[in-house]
Amino acid sequence: MRRAPRGKMSGMTRTLLHGADVFDPISGEIRAGDVVVEDGRVVDVGPGLDGDVAVDVTEKTLLPGFFDCHTHVCMDKFDPIMLLASPFSLQFFHAVRNLRTTLDLGITTVRDAWGADAGVKAAVERGLVPGPRLRITISMVAQTGGHADPWEPCG
């Protein structure tokens, strides 16, 4: 793998995760290797790397972030009556908890199929709320003939 330029000019700290097994999603193999993280992003992967701060992750396996392509981060559970009876802003507090939990599970990108709006996405992007990268929808995403299909009686 290519080495990324060192971040000394920007003043960023490069954190070295060393001693782990690293999953390569392209080859499907797991090999011993190091990972360098700078400004919250992986900038280098391979053997014999260096960094400003070292973290020993021996006997751990490092994986790339996962994607969840259908989620509703603003919902606690699907209960239409409760949704109607709850204050509008309560959904955003559910989103804060759900975004943090999602990120803690190793999911780094989600497509919210309905509920999250541009404000939720901006809150994550601006660092106000920890969470995965968000891809939001303008209208509900569902299968043909499903609960959001306008051609169906239930849609």
N, CA and C atoms as an extended XYZ file, in Angstrom:
465
Properties=species:S:1:pos:R:3:atomname:S:1:resname:S:1:resid:I:1 pbc="F F F"
N         0.826       -1.181        0.000 N   MET     1
C         0.000        0.000        0.000 CA  MET     1
C         0.871        1.247        0.000 C   MET     1
N         0.326        2.299       -0.607 N   ARG     2
C         1.037        3.573       -0.619 CA  ARG     2
C         0.968        4.227        0.753 C   ARG     2
N         1.995        4.953        1.057 N   ARG     3
C         2.001        5.720        2.298 CA  ARG     3
C         1.439        7.109        2.032 C   ARG     3
N         0.571        7.551        2.919 N   ALA     4
C         0.040        8.914        2.832 CA  ALA     4
C         1.085        9.877        3.383 C   ALA     4
N         1.107       11.118        2.891 N   PRO     5
C         2.075       12.079        3.430 CA  PRO     5
C         1.823       12.336        4.909 C   PRO     5
N         2.900       12.555        5.629 N   ARG     6
C         2.782       12.826        7.071 CA  ARG     6
C         2.081       14.151        7.293 C   ARG     6
N         1.361       14.234        8.388 N   GLY     7
C         0.554       15.408        8.676 CA  GLY     7
C         1.242       16.445        9.538 C   GLY     7
N         2.551       16.520        9.551 N   LYS     8
C         3.262       17.465       10.421 CA  LYS     8
C         2.930       18.915       10.069 C   LYS     8
N         2.723       19.229        8.818 N   MET     9
C         2.432       20.599        8.417 CA  MET     9
C         1.093       21.056        9.005 C   MET     9
N         0.128       20.139        9.058 N   SER    10
C        -1.198       20.512        9.528 CA  SER    10
C        -1.308       20.460       11.047 C   SER    10
N        -0.316       19.897       11.722 N   GLY    11
C        -0.366       19.785       13.169 CA  GLY    11
C        -1.244       18.638       13.656 C   GLY    11
N        -1.681       17.784       12.763 N   MET    12
C        -2.537       16.650       13.122 CA  MET    12
C        -1.704       15.559       13.778 C   MET    12
N        -2.301       14.897       14.758 N   THR    13
C        -1.665       13.758       15.393 CA  THR    13
C        -2.024       12.503       14.615 C   THR    13
N        -1.009       11.716       14.298 N   ARG    14
C        -1.215       10.443       13.608 CA  ARG    14
C        -1.184        9.337       14.661 C   ARG    14
N        -2.288        8.611       14.777 N   THR    15
C        -2.379        7.530       15.747 CA  THR    15
C        -2.116        6.213       15.033 C   THR    15
N        -1.162        5.465       15.549 N   LEU    16
C        -0.793        4.169       14.989 CA  LEU    16
C        -1.464        3.069       15.794 C   LEU    16
N        -2.255        2.252       15.131 N   LEU    17
C        -2.818        1.042       15.729 CA  LEU    17
C        -1.923       -0.100       15.262 C   LEU    17
N        -1.205       -0.729       16.187 N   HIS    18
C        -0.241       -1.751       15.769 CA  HIS    18
C        -0.484       -3.083       16.481 C   HIS    18
N        -0.059       -4.136       15.820 N   GLY    19
C        -0.135       -5.476       16.400 CA  GLY    19
C        -1.402       -6.235       16.058 C   GLY    19
N        -2.279       -5.654       15.263 N   ALA    20
C        -3.576       -6.303       14.971 CA  ALA    20
C        -3.513       -7.128       13.705 C   ALA    20
N        -4.543       -7.922       13.520 N   ASP    21
C        -4.811       -8.529       12.232 CA  ASP    21
C        -5.763       -7.573       11.521 C   ASP    21
N        -5.530       -7.325       10.244 N   VAL    22
C        -6.315       -6.356        9.488 CA  VAL    22
C        -7.033       -7.078        8.357 C   VAL    22
N        -8.340       -6.894        8.293 N   PHE    23
C        -9.144       -7.491        7.219 CA  PHE    23
C        -9.043       -6.618        5.975 C   PHE    23
N        -8.672       -7.234        4.856 N   ASP    24
C        -8.610       -6.544        3.564 CA  ASP    24
C        -9.866       -6.924        2.781 C   ASP    24
N       -10.817       -6.000        2.617 N   PRO    25
C       -12.074       -6.347        1.952 CA  PRO    25
C       -11.915       -6.652        0.466 C   PRO    25
N       -10.807       -6.224       -0.137 N   ILE    26
C       -10.607       -6.477       -1.562 CA  ILE    26
C       -10.165       -7.917       -1.793 C   ILE    26
N        -9.191       -8.372       -1.009 N   SER    27
C        -8.711       -9.748       -1.184 CA  SER    27
C        -9.518      -10.736       -0.343 C   SER    27
N       -10.209      -10.242        0.691 N   GLY    28
C       -10.936      -11.119        1.595 CA  GLY    28
C       -10.043      -11.799        2.615 C   GLY    28
N        -8.793      -11.358        2.695 N   GLU    29
C        -7.831      -11.979        3.613 CA  GLU    29
C        -7.639      -11.148        4.878 C   GLU    29
N        -7.196      -11.832        5.930 N   ILE    30
C        -6.835      -11.177        7.186 CA  ILE    30
C        -5.344      -11.384        7.365 C   ILE    30
N        -4.613      -10.267        7.532 N   ARG    31
C        -3.158      -10.334        7.693 CA  ARG    31
C        -2.710       -9.413        8.813 C   ARG    31
N        -1.560       -9.720        9.376 N   ALA    32
C        -0.974       -8.827       10.378 CA  ALA    32
C        -0.651       -7.501        9.705 C   ALA    32
N        -0.907       -6.411       10.403 N   GLY    33
C        -0.616       -5.105        9.822 CA  GLY    33
C        -0.885       -3.983       10.804 C   GLY    33
N        -0.568       -2.791       10.363 N   ASP    34
C        -0.769       -1.590       11.148 CA  ASP    34
C        -1.763       -0.683       10.425 C   ASP    34
N        -2.400        0.188       11.199 N   VAL    35
C        -3.330        1.171       10.644 CA  VAL    35
C        -2.975        2.523       11.245 C   VAL    35
N        -2.916        3.550       10.396 N   VAL    36
C        -2.654        4.905       10.865 CA  VAL    36
C        -3.920        5.736       10.658 C   VAL    36
N        -4.333        6.424       11.740 N   VAL    37
C        -5.530        7.267       11.728 CA  VAL    37
C        -5.093        8.704       11.977 C   VAL    37
N        -5.603        9.612       11.155 N   GLU    38
C        -5.316       11.029       11.306 CA  GLU    38
C        -6.609       11.813       11.109 C   GLU    38
N        -6.919       12.678       12.032 N   ASP    39
C        -8.132       13.495       11.967 CA  ASP    39
C        -9.382       12.632       11.782 C   ASP    39
N        -9.416       11.483       12.486 N   GLY    40
C       -10.588       10.614       12.447 CA  GLY    40
C       -10.713        9.765       11.199 C   GLY    40
N        -9.708        9.766       10.338 N   ARG    41
C        -9.769        8.980        9.103 CA  ARG    41
C        -8.551        8.076        8.979 C   ARG    41
N        -8.782        6.895        8.425 N   VAL    42
C        -7.676        5.982        8.139 CA  VAL    42
C        -6.903        6.557        6.962 C   VAL    42
N        -5.595        6.769        7.150 N   VAL    43
C        -4.772        7.332        6.082 CA  VAL    43
C        -3.745        6.347        5.545 C   VAL    43
N        -3.507        5.251        6.254 N   ASP    44
C        -2.533        4.265        5.779 CA  ASP    44
C        -2.787        2.926        6.442 C   ASP    44
N        -2.566        1.864        5.670 N   VAL    45
C        -2.710        0.500        6.167 CA  VAL    45
C        -1.559       -0.315        5.601 C   VAL    45
N        -0.900       -1.087        6.437 N   GLY    46
C         0.189       -1.931        5.968 CA  GLY    46
C         1.115       -2.291        7.106 C   GLY    46
N         2.155       -3.056        6.812 N   PRO    47
C         3.102       -3.441        7.858 CA  PRO    47
C         4.148       -2.357        8.104 C   PRO    47
N         4.629       -2.263        9.330 N   GLY    48
C         5.756       -1.399        9.669 CA  GLY    48
C         5.499        0.086        9.579 C   GLY    48
N         4.303        0.538        9.866 N   LEU    49
C         3.998        1.963        9.801 CA  LEU    49
C         4.402        2.659       11.091 C   LEU    49
N         4.401        3.992       11.055 N   ASP    50
C         4.713        4.752       12.264 CA  ASP    50
C         3.651        5.824       12.492 C   ASP    50
N         3.672        6.376       13.695 N   GLY    51
C         2.718        7.426       14.048 CA  GLY    51
C         3.234        8.205       15.232 C   GLY    51
N         2.507        9.255       15.589 N   ASP    52
C         2.898       10.094       16.723 CA  ASP    52
C         2.504        9.455       18.055 C   ASP    52
N         1.380        8.751       18.051 N   VAL    53
C         0.875        8.060       19.236 CA  VAL    53
C         0.614        6.615       18.833 C   VAL    53
N         1.073        5.670       19.651 N   ALA    54
C         0.883        4.257       19.327 CA  ALA    54
C        -0.112        3.611       20.281 C   ALA    54
N        -0.997        2.788       19.717 N   VAL    55
C        -1.959        2.034       20.510 CA  VAL    55
C        -1.763        0.566       20.174 C   VAL    55
N        -1.485       -0.241       21.189 N   ASP    56
C        -1.281       -1.674       20.989 CA  ASP    56
C        -2.644       -2.368       20.909 C   ASP    56
N        -2.926       -2.963       19.766 N   VAL    57
C        -4.194       -3.675       19.577 CA  VAL    57
C        -3.925       -5.155       19.258 C   VAL    57
N        -2.867       -5.676       19.882 N   THR    58
C        -2.499       -7.073       19.702 CA  THR    58
C        -3.679       -7.982       20.040 C   THR    58
N        -3.832       -9.022       19.270 N   GLU    59
C        -4.900      -10.020       19.405 CA  GLU    59
C        -6.281       -9.471       19.065 C   GLU    59
N        -6.322       -8.338       18.364 N   LYS    60
C        -7.583       -7.774       17.881 CA  LYS    60
C        -7.602       -7.881       16.356 C   LYS    60
N        -8.783       -7.815       15.785 N   THR    61
C        -8.931       -7.781       14.333 CA  THR    61
C        -9.589       -6.458       13.968 C   THR    61
N        -8.959       -5.720       13.063 N   LEU    62
C        -9.491       -4.441       12.619 CA  LEU    62
C       -10.247       -4.643       11.311 C   LEU    62
N       -11.433       -4.072       11.253 N   LEU    63
C       -12.299       -4.196       10.083 CA  LEU    63
C       -12.590       -2.818        9.524 C   LEU    63
N       -12.916       -2.746        8.229 N   PRO    64
C       -13.362       -1.453        7.698 CA  PRO    64
C       -14.738       -1.137        8.258 C   PRO    64
N       -15.159        0.104        8.136 N   GLY    65
C       -16.498        0.478        8.593 CA  GLY    65
C       -17.566       -0.233        7.781 C   GLY    65
N       -18.691       -0.472        8.408 N   PHE    66
C       -19.806       -1.136        7.748 CA  PHE    66
C       -20.863       -0.120        7.330 C   PHE    66
N       -21.671       -0.488        6.337 N   PHE    67
C       -22.781        0.333        5.854 CA  PHE    67
C       -24.085       -0.324        6.274 C   PHE    67
N       -25.053        0.487        6.678 N   ASP    68
C       -26.421        0.021        6.909 CA  ASP    68
C       -27.272        0.776        5.893 C   ASP    68
N       -27.839        0.055        4.955 N   CYS    69
C       -28.545        0.687        3.839 CA  CYS    69
C       -30.027        0.915        4.094 C   CYS    69
N       -30.548        0.540        5.256 N   HIS    70
C       -31.952        0.812        5.560 CA  HIS    70
C       -32.102        0.937        7.066 C   HIS    70
N       -32.174        2.183        7.501 N   THR    71
C       -32.350        2.449        8.919 CA  THR    71
C       -33.259        3.654        9.089 C   THR    71
N       -33.763        3.830       10.288 N   HIS    72
C       -34.576        4.993       10.651 CA  HIS    72
C       -34.020        5.515       11.974 C   HIS    72
N       -33.034        6.401       11.907 N   VAL    73
C       -32.331        6.804       13.123 CA  VAL    73
C       -33.188        7.643       14.061 C   VAL    73
N       -34.249        8.247       13.567 N   CYS    74
C       -35.094        9.101       14.426 CA  CYS    74
C       -36.183        8.330       15.147 C   CYS    74
N       -36.274        7.036       14.916 N   MET    75
C       -37.346        6.250       15.541 CA  MET    75
C       -36.821        5.423       16.696 C   MET    75
N       -37.618        5.371       17.746 N   ASP    76
C       -37.328        4.485       18.867 CA  ASP    76
C       -37.854        3.090       18.548 C   ASP    76
N       -39.072        3.034       18.054 N   LYS    77
C       -39.694        1.800       17.576 CA  LYS    77
C       -40.837        2.218       16.662 C   LYS    77
N       -41.311        1.306       15.858 N   PHE    78
C       -42.400        1.670       14.958 CA  PHE    78
C       -43.727        1.461       15.669 C   PHE    78
N       -44.296        2.558       16.085 N   ASP    79
C       -45.584        2.571       16.755 CA  ASP    79
C       -46.299        3.832       16.278 C   ASP    79
N       -47.139        3.738       15.234 N   PRO    80
C       -47.764        4.931       14.656 CA  PRO    80
C       -48.538        5.770       15.672 C   PRO    80
N       -49.216        5.135       16.611 N   ILE    81
C       -49.982        5.895       17.611 CA  ILE    81
C       -49.036        6.687       18.510 C   ILE    81
N       -47.939        6.039       18.940 N   MET    82
C       -46.973        6.733       19.789 CA  MET    82
C       -46.324        7.888       19.022 C   MET    82
N       -46.032        7.683       17.725 N   LEU    83
C       -45.458        8.766       16.922 CA  LEU    83
C       -46.389        9.973       16.886 C   LEU    83
N       -47.672        9.738       16.724 N   LEU    84
C       -48.641       10.826       16.667 CA  LEU    84
C       -48.812       11.523       18.018 C   LEU    84
N       -48.661       10.767       19.098 N   ALA    85
C       -48.885       11.309       20.443 CA  ALA    85
C       -47.630       11.934       21.060 C   ALA    85
N       -46.484       11.766       20.436 N   SER    86
C       -45.227       12.269       21.002 CA  SER    86
C       -44.912       13.667       20.486 C   SER    86
N       -44.212       14.459       21.281 N   PRO    87
C       -43.774       15.773       20.801 CA  PRO    87
C       -42.845       15.596       19.592 C   PRO    87
N       -42.963       16.499       18.627 N   PHE    88
C       -42.191       16.401       17.385 CA  PHE    88
C       -40.687       16.297       17.640 C   PHE    88
N       -40.163       17.104       18.555 N   SER    89
C       -38.717       17.149       18.779 CA  SER    89
C       -38.164       15.912       19.477 C   SER    89
N       -39.006       15.085       20.078 N   LEU    90
C       -38.530       13.885       20.767 CA  LEU    90
C       -37.763       12.963       19.823 C   LEU    90
N       -38.164       12.930       18.561 N   GLN    91
C       -37.492       12.065       17.587 CA  GLN    91
C       -36.001       12.400       17.455 C   GLN    91
N       -35.635       13.652       17.644 N   PHE    92
C       -34.235       14.035       17.496 CA  PHE    92
C       -33.389       13.532       18.659 C   PHE    92
N       -33.992       13.383       19.835 N   PHE    93
C       -33.276       12.804       20.963 CA  PHE    93
C       -33.110       11.297       20.774 C   PHE    93
N       -34.092       10.666       20.154 N   HIS    94
C       -33.926        9.252       19.769 CA  HIS    94
C       -32.782        9.136       18.759 C   HIS    94
N       -32.719       10.088       17.837 N   ALA    95
C       -31.663       10.060       16.815 CA  ALA    95
C       -30.285       10.144       17.446 C   ALA    95
N       -30.095       11.003       18.440 N   VAL    96
C       -28.787       11.139       19.094 CA  VAL    96
C       -28.346        9.795       19.660 C   VAL    96
N       -29.250        9.139       20.390 N   ARG    97
C       -28.918        7.832       20.970 CA  ARG    97
C       -28.667        6.794       19.879 C   ARG    97
N       -29.535        6.745       18.874 N   ASN    98
C       -29.413        5.736       17.823 CA  ASN    98
C       -28.167        5.938       16.968 C   ASN    98
N       -27.808        7.176       16.688 N   LEU    99
C       -26.598        7.449       15.914 CA  LEU    99
C       -25.361        6.995       16.675 C   LEU    99
N       -25.300        7.274       17.967 N   ARG   100
C       -24.156        6.863       18.785 CA  ARG   100
C       -24.054        5.331       18.851 C   ARG   100
N       -25.177        4.676       19.065 N   THR   101
C       -25.190        3.208       19.129 CA  THR   101
C       -24.754        2.612       17.796 C   THR   101
N       -25.252        3.161       16.714 N   THR   102
C       -24.895        2.684       15.378 CA  THR   102
C       -23.395        2.794       15.156 C   THR   102
N       -22.830        3.934       15.508 N   LEU   103
C       -21.392        4.134       15.357 CA  LEU   103
C       -20.605        3.172       16.244 C   LEU   103
N       -21.056        2.972       17.478 N   ASP   104
C       -20.382        2.051       18.400 CA  ASP   104
C       -20.384        0.616       17.882 C   ASP   104
N       -21.365        0.270       17.050 N   LEU   105
C       -21.432       -1.074       16.478 CA  LEU   105
C       -20.505       -1.256       15.274 C   LEU   105
N       -19.831       -0.186       14.864 N   GLY   106
C       -18.899       -0.281       13.743 CA  GLY   106
C       -19.509        0.108       12.407 C   GLY   106
N       -20.714        0.633       12.442 N   ILE   107
C       -21.367        1.079       11.207 CA  ILE   107
C       -20.988        2.543       11.014 C   ILE   107
N       -20.287        2.826        9.916 N   THR   108
C       -19.748        4.167        9.703 CA  THR   108
C       -20.528        4.976        8.674 C   THR   108
N       -21.446        4.348        7.949 N   THR   109
C       -22.296        5.052        6.987 CA  THR   109
C       -23.673        4.406        7.012 C   THR   109
N       -24.732        5.246        7.036 N   VAL   110
C       -26.096        4.716        6.964 CA  VAL   110
C       -26.892        5.472        5.910 C   VAL   110
N       -27.848        4.774        5.329 N   ARG   111
C       -28.863        5.424        4.502 CA  ARG   111
C       -30.128        5.406        5.333 C   ARG   111
N       -30.553        6.584        5.746 N   ASP   112
C       -31.774        6.673        6.528 CA  ASP   112
C       -32.938        6.643        5.546 C   ASP   112
N       -33.774        5.632        5.661 N   ALA   113
C       -34.844        5.403        4.691 CA  ALA   113
C       -36.058        6.284        4.924 C   ALA   113
N       -36.094        6.999        6.028 N   TRP   114
C       -37.147        7.982        6.287 CA  TRP   114
C       -37.040        8.481        7.712 C   TRP   114
N       -37.133        9.771        7.891 N   GLY   115
C       -37.166       10.353        9.222 CA  GLY   115
C       -36.093       11.392        9.441 C   GLY   115
N       -34.834       11.033        9.215 N   ALA   116
C       -33.752       11.998        9.425 CA  ALA   116
C       -33.811       13.050        8.325 C   ALA   116
N       -33.576       14.306        8.730 N   ASP   117
C       -33.609       15.386        7.751 CA  ASP   117
C       -32.224       16.024        7.631 C   ASP   117
N       -32.157       17.117        6.871 N   ALA   118
C       -30.874       17.787        6.653 CA  ALA   118
C       -30.266       18.294        7.959 C   ALA   118
N       -31.086       18.631        8.949 N   GLY   119
C       -30.566       19.091       10.238 CA  GLY   119
C       -29.855       17.993       11.003 C   GLY   119
N       -30.394       16.780       10.967 N   VAL   120
C       -29.741       15.639       11.628 CA  VAL   120
C       -28.403       15.369       10.947 C   VAL   120
N       -28.411       15.371        9.622 N   LYS   121
C       -27.176       15.143        8.866 CA  LYS   121
C       -26.141       16.225        9.181 C   LYS   121
N       -26.563       17.492        9.214 N   ALA   122
C       -25.647       18.599        9.509 CA  ALA   122
C       -25.086       18.495       10.923 C   ALA   122
N       -25.895       18.068       11.881 N   ALA   123
C       -25.430       17.930       13.265 CA  ALA   123
C       -24.290       16.920       13.353 C   ALA   123
N       -24.391       15.823       12.605 N   VAL   124
C       -23.312       14.828       12.586 CA  VAL   124
C       -22.096       15.402       11.872 C   VAL   124
N       -22.297       15.997       10.701 N   GLU   125
C       -21.175       16.530        9.914 CA  GLU   125
C       -20.420       17.617       10.656 C   GLU   125
N       -21.111       18.420       11.476 N   ARG   126
C       -20.470       19.514       12.209 CA  ARG   126
C       -19.919       19.087       13.555 C   ARG   126
N       -20.076       17.812       13.892 N   GLY   127
C       -19.524       17.297       15.138 CA  GLY   127
C       -20.357       17.605       16.369 C   GLY   127
N       -21.585       18.047       16.189 N   LEU   128
C       -22.453       18.313       17.337 CA  LEU   128
C       -22.966       17.027       17.959 C   LEU   128
N       -23.097       15.991       17.130 N   VAL   129
C       -23.618       14.694       17.560 CA  VAL   129
C       -22.710       13.626       16.954 C   VAL   129
N       -22.200       12.691       17.771 N   PRO   130
C       -21.410       11.609       17.173 CA  PRO   130
C       -22.315       10.651       16.410 C   PRO   130
N       -21.884       10.276       15.237 N   GLY   131
C       -22.682        9.345       14.447 CA  GLY   131
C       -21.993        9.003       13.149 C   GLY   131
N       -22.543        8.039       12.441 N   PRO   132
C       -21.991        7.651       11.141 CA  PRO   132
C       -22.330        8.694       10.077 C   PRO   132
N       -21.650        8.607        8.934 N   ARG   133
C       -22.030        9.448        7.801 CA  ARG   133
C       -23.463        9.109        7.420 C   ARG   133
N       -24.242       10.127        7.118 N   LEU   134
C       -25.660        9.928        6.800 CA  LEU   134
C       -25.943       10.221        5.336 C   LEU   134
N       -26.685        9.334        4.735 N   ARG   135
C       -27.305        9.561        3.431 CA  ARG   135
C       -28.793        9.597        3.736 C   ARG   135
N       -29.429       10.733        3.517 N   ILE   136
C       -30.834       10.860        3.873 CA  ILE   136
C       -31.698       10.822        2.616 C   ILE   136
N       -32.965       10.497        2.803 N   THR   137
C       -33.911       10.453        1.693 CA  THR   137
C       -34.917       11.589        1.848 C   THR   137
N       -35.457       12.000        0.735 N   ILE   138
C       -36.468       13.056        0.778 CA  ILE   138
C       -37.835       12.437        1.068 C   ILE   138
N       -38.095       11.299        0.482 N   SER   139
C       -39.339       10.585        0.769 CA  SER   139
C       -38.990        9.159        1.169 C   SER   139
N       -39.927        8.482        1.788 N   MET   140
C       -39.687        7.156        2.350 CA  MET   140
C       -39.216        6.165        1.280 C   MET   140
N       -38.238        5.351        1.623 N   VAL   141
C       -37.731        4.311        0.739 CA  VAL   141
C       -38.401        2.999        1.130 C   VAL   141
N       -38.979        2.340        0.154 N   ALA   142
C       -39.610        1.039        0.406 CA  ALA   142
C       -39.686        0.286       -0.914 C   ALA   142
N       -39.973       -0.970       -0.818 N   GLN   143
C       -40.071       -1.818       -2.001 CA  GLN   143
C       -41.370       -1.542       -2.760 C   GLN   143
N       -41.385       -1.906       -4.039 N   THR   144
C       -42.597       -1.797       -4.843 CA  THR   144
C       -43.691       -2.633       -4.200 C   THR   144
N       -44.854       -2.015       -4.015 N   GLY   145
C       -45.955       -2.716       -3.371 CA  GLY   145
C       -45.898       -2.673       -1.865 C   GLY   145
N       -44.889       -1.995       -1.310 N   GLY   146
C       -44.706       -1.928        0.133 CA  GLY   146
C       -45.455       -0.776        0.762 C   GLY   146
N       -45.163       -0.533        2.031 N   HIS   147
C       -45.901        0.447        2.813 CA  HIS   147
C       -45.755        1.887        2.337 C   HIS   147
N       -44.759        2.201        1.484 N   ALA   148
C       -44.599        3.575        1.009 CA  ALA   148
C       -44.894        3.709       -0.482 C   ALA   148
N       -45.413        2.672       -1.104 N   ASP   149
C       -45.729        2.710       -2.529 CA  ASP   149
C       -47.075        3.421       -2.709 C   ASP   149
N       -47.103        4.589       -3.372 N   PRO   150
C       -48.377        5.333       -3.497 CA  PRO   150
C       -49.420        4.623       -4.342 C   PRO   150
N       -49.028        3.593       -5.078 N   TRP   151
C       -49.985        2.859       -5.898 CA  TRP   151
C       -50.714        1.777       -5.106 C   TRP   151
N       -50.252        1.512       -3.893 N   GLU   152
C       -50.869        0.501       -3.052 CA  GLU   152
C       -51.848        1.146       -2.083 C   GLU   152
N       -52.923        0.457       -1.716 N   PRO   153
C       -53.884        1.044       -0.772 CA  PRO   153
C       -53.247        1.444        0.559 C   PRO   153
N       -52.229        0.699        0.996 N   CYS   154
C       -51.609        1.030        2.277 CA  CYS   154
C       -50.642        2.191        2.144 C   CYS   154
N       -50.212        2.547        0.912 N   GLY   155
C       -49.237        3.617        0.699 CA  GLY   155
C       -49.885        4.951        0.713 C   GLY   155
